[in-house]
Amino acid sequence: MNEMTNPVMDALLHRRSTRSFTNRHIEMPQLEQILIAAINAPNARGLQSWHLTAVRNQEKIRRLAAATGALLGNPHYNMYEPDTIILVGADRDNSNARQDTGCVMQSIFLAAHSLGIGSVWINQLKDLCDEPSVRQILTDFKMPENQLVWGVAALGYPDAQPPKKERRRDVINIVE
């Protein structure tokens, strides 16, 4: 099938990580579509053990970025200054949490792309979410204590078209 006549293939082949955003706000209907796409992601045994927290407040995003940056030793850390972030957590005792939240993140990215919204995966919180300074912020955001944050989707309208990086084809092996 021609990729240009298939919107799913088009999104898969043309979505790129956005690391520079405009000041344009994501409207609530678009954010809701992205979140609905996310909770419809595949997941092991149908447990749906994830928890999604969307943060649209710039001061709160900066607060989380500052706490994360302090732990990383990077005082300029800013999560790329997105309009919105979505924290994607999963139950600590879910042995498939990494895979399940990976599917959620992909759904977020593809849904955002279909709406003209840029996105990038931020992964530092996976190792920092239980640090007291970060956990307090997550608690303030109503992220359950039993959740590890496996990924953060930074969302906003792209400031520039991200460059296309050629994909390696030598990593494909077909066995017949």
GROMACS .gro file of C-alpha atoms in nm:
model
  176
    1MET     CA    1   0.000   0.000   0.000
    2ASN     CA    2   0.126   0.347  -0.082
    3GLU     CA    3   0.235   0.518   0.239
    4MET     CA    4   0.076   0.847   0.134
    5THR     CA    5  -0.272   0.692   0.113
    6ASN     CA    6  -0.243   0.527   0.453
    7PRO     CA    7  -0.247   0.779   0.740
    8VAL     CA    8  -0.107   0.529   0.990
    9MET     CA    9   0.195   0.449   0.772
   10ASP     CA   10   0.235   0.818   0.697
   11ALA     CA   11   0.249   0.898   1.070
   12LEU     CA   12   0.488   0.611   1.142
   13LEU     CA   13   0.726   0.716   0.864
   14HIS     CA   14   0.717   1.093   0.908
   15ARG     CA   15   0.683   1.163   1.281
   16ARG     CA   16   1.002   1.311   1.428
   17SER     CA   17   1.101   1.420   1.779
   18THR     CA   18   1.044   1.789   1.837
   19ARG     CA   19   1.281   1.969   2.071
   20SER     CA   20   1.176   2.328   2.002
   21PHE     CA   21   0.821   2.446   2.053
   22THR     CA   22   0.620   2.763   1.984
   23ASN     CA   23   0.410   2.937   2.251
   24ARG     CA   24   0.085   2.816   2.091
   25HIS     CA   25  -0.128   2.625   2.340
   26ILE     CA   26  -0.272   2.282   2.278
   27GLU     CA   27  -0.649   2.307   2.303
   28MET     CA   28  -0.831   2.072   2.541
   29PRO     CA   29  -1.013   1.874   2.266
   30GLN     CA   30  -0.677   1.787   2.105
   31LEU     CA   31  -0.523   1.691   2.441
   32GLU     CA   32  -0.824   1.474   2.518
   33GLN     CA   33  -0.787   1.296   2.182
   34ILE     CA   34  -0.422   1.225   2.259
   35LEU     CA   35  -0.507   1.089   2.605
   36ILE     CA   36  -0.786   0.868   2.469
   37ALA     CA   37  -0.544   0.730   2.208
   38ALA     CA   38  -0.296   0.662   2.489
   39ILE     CA   39  -0.532   0.459   2.707
   40ASN     CA   40  -0.624   0.249   2.406
   41ALA     CA   41  -0.265   0.129   2.364
   42PRO     CA   42  -0.190  -0.243   2.373
   43ASN     CA   43  -0.090  -0.378   2.714
   44ALA     CA   44   0.005  -0.712   2.862
   45ARG     CA   45  -0.283  -0.921   2.996
   46GLY     CA   46  -0.514  -0.619   2.957
   47LEU     CA   47  -0.412  -0.491   3.302
   48GLN     CA   48  -0.403  -0.124   3.200
   49SER     CA   49  -0.187  -0.055   3.506
   50TRP     CA   50  -0.079   0.283   3.376
   51HIS     CA   51  -0.159   0.627   3.506
   52LEU     CA   52  -0.140   0.938   3.287
   53THR     CA   53  -0.094   1.285   3.428
   54ALA     CA   54  -0.114   1.576   3.185
   55VAL     CA   55   0.043   1.898   3.309
   56ARG     CA   56  -0.053   2.215   3.120
   57ASN     CA   57   0.073   2.471   3.372
   58GLN     CA   58   0.408   2.624   3.271
   59GLU     CA   59   0.511   2.706   3.627
   60LYS     CA   60   0.452   2.345   3.734
   61ILE     CA   61   0.643   2.209   3.434
   62ARG     CA   62   0.934   2.441   3.519
   63ARG     CA   63   0.922   2.325   3.882
   64LEU     CA   64   0.951   1.959   3.778
   65ALA     CA   65   1.224   2.043   3.526
   66ALA     CA   66   1.420   2.234   3.791
   67ALA     CA   67   1.399   1.947   4.040
   68THR     CA   68   1.504   1.701   3.769
   69GLY     CA   69   1.786   1.928   3.652
   70ALA     CA   70   1.917   1.967   4.007
   71LEU     CA   71   1.943   1.589   4.042
   72LEU     CA   72   2.109   1.563   3.699
   73GLY     CA   73   2.355   1.840   3.781
   74ASN     CA   74   2.215   2.050   3.496
   75PRO     CA   75   2.077   2.385   3.618
   76HIS     CA   76   1.959   2.471   3.264
   77TYR     CA   77   1.746   2.158   3.220
   78ASN     CA   78   1.403   2.262   3.088
   79MET     CA   79   1.235   1.959   2.926
   80TYR     CA   80   1.249   2.160   2.599
   81GLU     CA   81   0.993   2.408   2.737
   82PRO     CA   82   0.685   2.231   2.599
   83ASP     CA   83   0.328   2.354   2.627
   84THR     CA   84   0.218   2.031   2.795
   85ILE     CA   85   0.378   1.721   2.942
   86ILE     CA   86   0.218   1.384   2.995
   87LEU     CA   87   0.372   1.174   3.270
   88VAL     CA   88   0.325   0.805   3.193
   89GLY     CA   89   0.350   0.583   3.497
   90ALA     CA   90   0.276   0.218   3.564
   91ASP     CA   91   0.236   0.005   3.875
   92ARG     CA   92   0.568  -0.086   4.035
   93ASP     CA   93   0.477  -0.452   4.051
   94ASN     CA   94   0.379  -0.481   3.684
   95SER     CA   95   0.656  -0.686   3.523
   96ASN     CA   96   0.543  -0.556   3.182
   97ALA     CA   97   0.537  -0.187   3.277
   98ARG     CA   98   0.824  -0.091   3.047
   99GLN     CA   99   0.659  -0.250   2.744
  100ASP     CA  100   0.310  -0.126   2.830
  101THR     CA  101   0.420   0.233   2.879
  102GLY     CA  102   0.629   0.216   2.561
  103CYS     CA  103   0.308   0.139   2.373
  104VAL     CA  104   0.131   0.427   2.550
  105MET     CA  105   0.411   0.667   2.459
  106GLN     CA  106   0.404   0.558   2.094
  107SER     CA  107   0.027   0.612   2.086
  108ILE     CA  108   0.073   0.960   2.236
  109PHE     CA  109   0.336   1.048   1.976
  110LEU     CA  110   0.136   0.922   1.680
  111ALA     CA  111  -0.187   1.086   1.797
  112ALA     CA  112  -0.005   1.416   1.854
  113HIS     CA  113   0.157   1.395   1.511
  114SER     CA  114  -0.182   1.336   1.348
  115LEU     CA  115  -0.299   1.665   1.504
  116GLY     CA  116   0.006   1.864   1.395
  117ILE     CA  117   0.149   1.862   1.748
  118GLY     CA  118   0.516   1.785   1.805
  119SER     CA  119   0.646   1.552   2.074
  120VAL     CA  120   0.959   1.413   2.230
  121TRP     CA  121   1.023   1.139   2.486
  122ILE     CA  122   1.186   1.253   2.810
  123ASN     CA  123   1.317   0.956   3.007
  124GLN     CA  124   1.507   1.094   3.305
  125LEU     CA  125   1.222   1.051   3.552
  126LYS     CA  126   1.237   0.672   3.533
  127ASP     CA  127   1.547   0.680   3.753
  128LEU     CA  128   1.454   0.992   3.951
  129CYS     CA  129   1.084   0.959   4.029
  130ASP     CA  130   1.145   0.829   4.382
  131GLU     CA  131   1.392   1.099   4.475
  132PRO     CA  132   1.213   1.299   4.748
  133SER     CA  133   1.230   1.633   4.564
  134VAL     CA  134   1.074   1.482   4.251
  135ARG     CA  135   0.830   1.249   4.427
  136GLN     CA  136   0.684   1.544   4.619
  137ILE     CA  137   0.609   1.720   4.291
  138LEU     CA  138   0.461   1.402   4.143
  139THR     CA  139   0.244   1.366   4.454
  140ASP     CA  140   0.132   1.726   4.411
  141PHE     CA  141   0.038   1.631   4.054
  142LYS     CA  142  -0.169   1.338   4.191
  143MET     CA  143   0.062   1.072   4.046
  144PRO     CA  144   0.001   0.763   4.266
  145GLU     CA  145   0.289   0.655   4.491
  146ASN     CA  146   0.275   0.301   4.351
  147GLN     CA  147   0.358   0.430   4.003
  148LEU     CA  148   0.701   0.457   3.846
  149VAL     CA  149   0.723   0.722   3.575
  150TRP     CA  150   0.856   0.534   3.274
  151GLY     CA  151   0.828   0.821   3.032
  152VAL     CA  152   0.732   1.182   2.990
  153ALA     CA  153   0.588   1.303   2.662
  154ALA     CA  154   0.670   1.669   2.600
  155LEU     CA  155   0.411   1.817   2.363
  156GLY     CA  156   0.371   2.141   2.174
  157TYR     CA  157   0.351   2.292   1.831
  158PRO     CA  158   0.688   2.261   1.653
  159ASP     CA  159   0.894   2.577   1.624
  160ALA     CA  160   1.069   2.424   1.323
  161GLN     CA  161   1.039   2.107   1.120
  162PRO     CA  162   1.261   1.846   1.286
  163PRO     CA  163   1.521   1.707   1.045
  164LYS     CA  164   1.464   1.368   0.894
  165LYS     CA  165   1.729   1.117   0.991
  166GLU     CA  166   1.784   0.834   0.751
  167ARG     CA  167   1.694   0.500   0.900
  168ARG     CA  168   1.929   0.206   0.888
  169ARG     CA  169   1.797  -0.074   0.675
  170ASP     CA  170   2.075  -0.319   0.761
  171VAL     CA  171   1.897  -0.398   1.086
  172ILE     CA  172   1.617  -0.584   0.906
  173ASN     CA  173   1.646  -0.959   0.868
  174ILE     CA  174   1.377  -1.169   0.702
  175VAL     CA  175   1.382  -1.544   0.751
  176GLU     CA  176   1.169  -1.764   0.523
   0.00000   0.00000   0.00000
